[in-house]
């Protein structure tokens, strides 16, 4: 059987090619994953890291250069033998690119990236979240289309970080408590049809976990949770090295666990959910209610910085509820670390220390022992790109197990 030409940068490759082709693609995938993890590398470094024979290493790199997955960097690097070695990196956006989109309650952002998955912030576009589903599709299509012009690198796909319950298999949004126009919508399919590129929807907390795995202290951990306390509240849990999806991918919705039986109405329709009392939004709402003015989070932050606003009571109460959530996560999952994502953590220099004290007071002692609380280093946009690239790289070839 003839091998299918790879002018399409490896996408759409055959699923069951003959053995030599399979081996070739396994090696291509290994080299790509190795460079994705370690960054730009020389041939000698890749040969050593993957354990393949030098001729195989050379042919694999040649294949990856020819098909556009890799580029040769302008810089050489001294090898162990003292000779300058060529450095290879994942394709930058001039050759091949991907797009990442973060959908949030008030604002969306779209940014291009090379195959290293690092969003290019200088080229990112931000736009207010449209009020309906068609408006969102049109806005994403319009902004994405601007990156797909001739002369730019070939776009291999678009990854989205989506709030709510996302069926990651089909890309359908089952329910989005703070953006109800997404409920039941086949977001992935609709965008794929319009853009004619690969589209991958990742639930936003899953995106945060992927980002933390790639960028942050979670790289070496097998038991950890990422808790998002920003506009809404959600959680991603990695247990024994595996992300906990639940039956349909809806696990981790700690934001809709009841914290106050007769509390405020939540976007999900219930009352007193944790996200109504333990998020950036909850804190802002509490401060606005006291001062009698509708402020944005930035306006609140600016007033605090100028000394015109004291939010100490509201911040302390919000941290109490965040600690209740964190102690629940500690008791339920016994993680090594919990990573927190949210702007309220920046509102006082000691928020993380206070959260440690408050969480320790509520969690079971042995469960909390040794648990590290960290600020998350990744973000949802980076995680959206990571989710897409996982699928794009998987199309190159099977992973060696
Ligand atoms: Zn709720």
XYZ file of C-alpha atoms in Angstrom, residues 131-392:
262
model
C -25.325 38.269 23.430
C -26.447 35.265 21.391
C -25.111 32.105 19.801
C -25.118 33.311 16.193
C -23.325 36.480 17.266
C -20.638 34.396 18.964
C -20.162 32.172 15.903
C -19.921 35.198 13.633
C -17.456 37.000 15.916
C -15.162 33.975 16.217
C -15.405 33.332 12.474
C -14.635 36.963 11.619
C -11.632 37.204 13.935
C -10.309 33.744 13.012
C -10.676 34.495 9.312
C -8.363 37.480 9.688
C -5.567 35.074 10.711
C -6.248 32.718 7.798
C -5.216 35.079 5.033
C -2.783 33.999 2.301
C 0.819 34.633 3.282
C 0.277 33.531 6.849
C 1.226 30.082 8.061
C -1.115 27.215 7.350
C -3.652 26.977 10.179
C -3.939 23.475 11.629
C -6.880 24.144 13.891
C -8.659 26.206 16.495
C -8.922 25.317 20.173
C -11.540 26.812 22.489
C -11.775 27.032 26.256
C -15.484 26.940 26.991
C -17.263 27.627 30.294
C -19.869 25.152 31.491
C -20.552 21.482 30.885
C -18.896 20.474 27.636
C -19.196 17.065 26.033
C -15.598 16.995 24.847
C -16.267 13.997 22.593
C -18.778 15.816 20.420
C -17.875 19.403 21.283
C -21.511 20.083 22.212
C -22.116 22.399 25.168
C -24.609 20.649 27.450
C -25.089 23.639 29.745
C -23.285 26.886 30.452
C -24.750 28.398 33.647
C -23.370 31.887 32.912
C -23.814 31.864 29.111
C -27.115 30.092 28.584
C -27.208 30.807 24.860
C -24.598 28.036 24.574
C -26.880 25.415 26.159
C -27.243 22.423 23.859
C -25.298 24.057 21.015
C -22.929 22.028 18.797
C -20.269 24.740 19.056
C -17.426 22.609 17.772
C -19.294 21.291 14.734
C -20.669 24.692 13.799
C -17.252 26.366 13.901
C -15.596 23.491 12.085
C -18.144 23.741 9.288
C -17.641 27.472 8.910
C -13.867 27.609 9.274
C -13.062 24.294 7.563
C -10.258 23.570 10.022
C -9.943 21.226 13.012
C -11.832 22.650 16.028
C -11.399 21.299 19.559
C -13.563 22.427 22.488
C -12.033 21.993 25.931
C -13.987 22.656 29.100
C -12.283 25.672 30.703
C -11.197 23.939 33.922
C -9.785 21.070 31.902
C -7.953 23.729 29.886
C -6.480 25.136 33.109
C -5.265 21.647 34.076
C -3.637 21.168 30.669
C -1.976 24.566 30.985
C -0.684 23.778 34.466
C 0.675 20.440 33.243
C 2.575 22.126 30.450
C 3.696 25.321 32.143
C 3.564 25.101 35.862
C 4.459 23.195 38.971
C 2.008 20.427 38.063
C 4.406 19.020 35.435
C 5.672 16.312 37.759
C 2.509 15.783 39.845
C 0.015 12.943 39.504
C -2.577 14.108 42.093
C -3.658 17.718 41.984
C -6.616 20.009 41.472
C -6.982 23.337 39.703
C -9.701 25.491 41.228
C -10.974 28.444 39.219
C -12.452 31.251 41.309
C -12.682 33.863 38.545
C -15.943 34.789 36.798
C -17.466 31.405 37.649
C -16.176 28.584 39.778
C -15.059 25.197 38.586
C -12.417 22.604 39.161
C -10.270 20.146 37.282
C -8.893 17.145 39.154
C -6.014 14.906 38.132
C -5.944 11.724 40.218
C -3.324 9.042 39.795
C -2.102 10.872 36.691
C -5.510 10.852 34.968
C -7.918 13.702 34.526
C -11.284 12.898 36.135
C -13.921 13.367 33.440
C -16.924 11.606 34.955
C -19.416 9.732 32.798
C -20.016 12.530 30.270
C -17.099 14.817 31.061
C -19.046 16.952 33.532
C -17.076 16.160 36.716
C -15.579 18.929 38.841
C -18.490 21.384 39.053
C -17.744 22.450 42.611
C -19.094 25.923 41.822
C -22.629 24.503 41.802
C -22.416 22.727 45.132
C -24.691 24.505 47.613
C -22.906 26.734 50.101
C -25.924 28.648 51.442
C -29.330 26.901 51.223
C -31.249 30.165 50.862
C -28.539 32.184 49.168
C -28.477 34.167 45.942
C -29.919 32.817 42.736
C -27.200 31.166 40.652
C -26.934 31.058 36.852
C -27.666 27.319 37.026
C -31.121 28.027 38.515
C -30.314 26.842 42.026
C -29.778 29.058 45.080
C -26.658 29.672 47.123
C -24.197 27.821 44.900
C -20.543 28.121 45.864
C -19.844 30.323 42.844
C -22.300 32.938 44.143
C -20.069 33.495 47.189
C -16.500 32.383 46.345
C -15.423 34.039 43.077
C -14.170 37.325 41.609
C -17.751 37.962 40.485
C -19.193 37.231 43.929
C -16.689 39.564 45.584
C -17.380 42.337 43.071
C -21.160 41.948 43.504
C -20.817 42.182 47.293
C -18.664 45.324 47.060
C -21.022 46.942 44.513
C -24.028 46.205 46.730
C -22.363 47.996 49.650
C -21.161 51.077 47.742
C -24.377 51.287 45.714
C -22.592 51.520 42.371
C -22.058 49.139 39.478
C -18.283 48.838 39.052
C -16.200 46.645 36.796
C -13.495 44.535 38.411
C -10.861 46.902 36.956
C -12.656 49.957 38.371
C -12.800 48.296 41.779
C -9.082 47.438 41.591
C -8.193 51.006 40.568
C -10.150 52.492 43.473
C -8.426 50.148 45.895
C -5.013 51.142 44.456
C -5.842 54.847 44.876
C -6.913 54.292 48.479
C -10.542 55.204 47.728
C -12.065 51.849 48.532
C -11.634 49.343 51.337
C -12.906 45.863 50.515
C -11.475 44.085 53.573
C -14.813 42.738 54.906
C -15.971 41.407 51.516
C -12.560 39.942 50.687
C -12.349 38.142 54.027
C -15.815 36.662 53.601
C -15.015 35.548 50.035
C -11.782 33.921 51.214
C -13.804 32.079 53.895
C -15.942 30.494 51.194
C -12.982 29.762 48.927
C -11.389 27.986 51.914
C -14.570 25.937 52.420
C -14.297 24.856 48.772
C -10.581 24.072 49.116
C -11.092 22.053 52.297
C -13.786 20.053 50.460
C -11.370 19.402 47.588
C -8.720 18.364 50.116
C -11.036 15.955 51.939
C -12.501 14.479 48.755
C -9.383 14.017 46.621
C -6.376 14.146 48.967
C -4.278 16.033 46.366
C -0.584 16.899 46.538
C -1.324 20.416 45.409
C -4.193 22.754 44.620
C -3.679 25.510 42.045
C -5.880 28.567 42.204
C -6.904 30.777 39.320
C -8.592 34.114 39.950
C -7.992 37.842 40.215
C -9.233 38.143 43.797
C -5.957 36.540 44.846
C -4.173 39.747 43.767
C -6.247 42.063 45.944
C -4.085 41.731 49.048
C -0.474 40.597 49.463
C -1.397 37.863 51.922
C -4.403 36.199 50.265
C -2.627 32.871 49.711
C -1.331 32.793 53.302
C -4.808 33.557 54.636
C -6.307 30.850 52.439
C -3.791 28.336 53.802
C -4.768 29.161 57.386
C -8.499 29.148 56.649
C -8.327 25.885 54.674
C -6.226 24.150 57.314
C -8.842 25.103 59.918
C -11.620 23.354 57.973
C -9.941 20.386 56.248
C -9.237 17.062 57.907
C -5.768 17.365 59.448
C -4.129 14.305 57.861
C -5.672 15.105 54.461
C -4.335 18.670 54.461
C -0.899 17.635 55.680
C 1.601 18.425 52.913
C -0.979 19.912 50.524
C 0.573 22.793 48.618
C -1.560 25.780 47.644
C -0.248 27.665 44.622
C -1.324 30.354 42.235
C -1.950 28.767 38.820
C 0.701 29.798 36.301
C -1.212 28.809 33.188
C -4.344 30.320 31.744
C -7.391 29.132 29.807
C -6.156 30.366 26.437
C -2.919 28.432 26.777
C -4.959 25.396 27.869
C -7.263 25.714 24.846
C -4.204 25.611 22.585
C -2.775 22.644 24.521
C -6.055 20.723 24.085
C -6.009 21.375 20.348
C -2.326 20.488 19.956
C -2.844 17.203 21.820
C -5.260 16.198 19.051
C -3.216 17.672 16.223
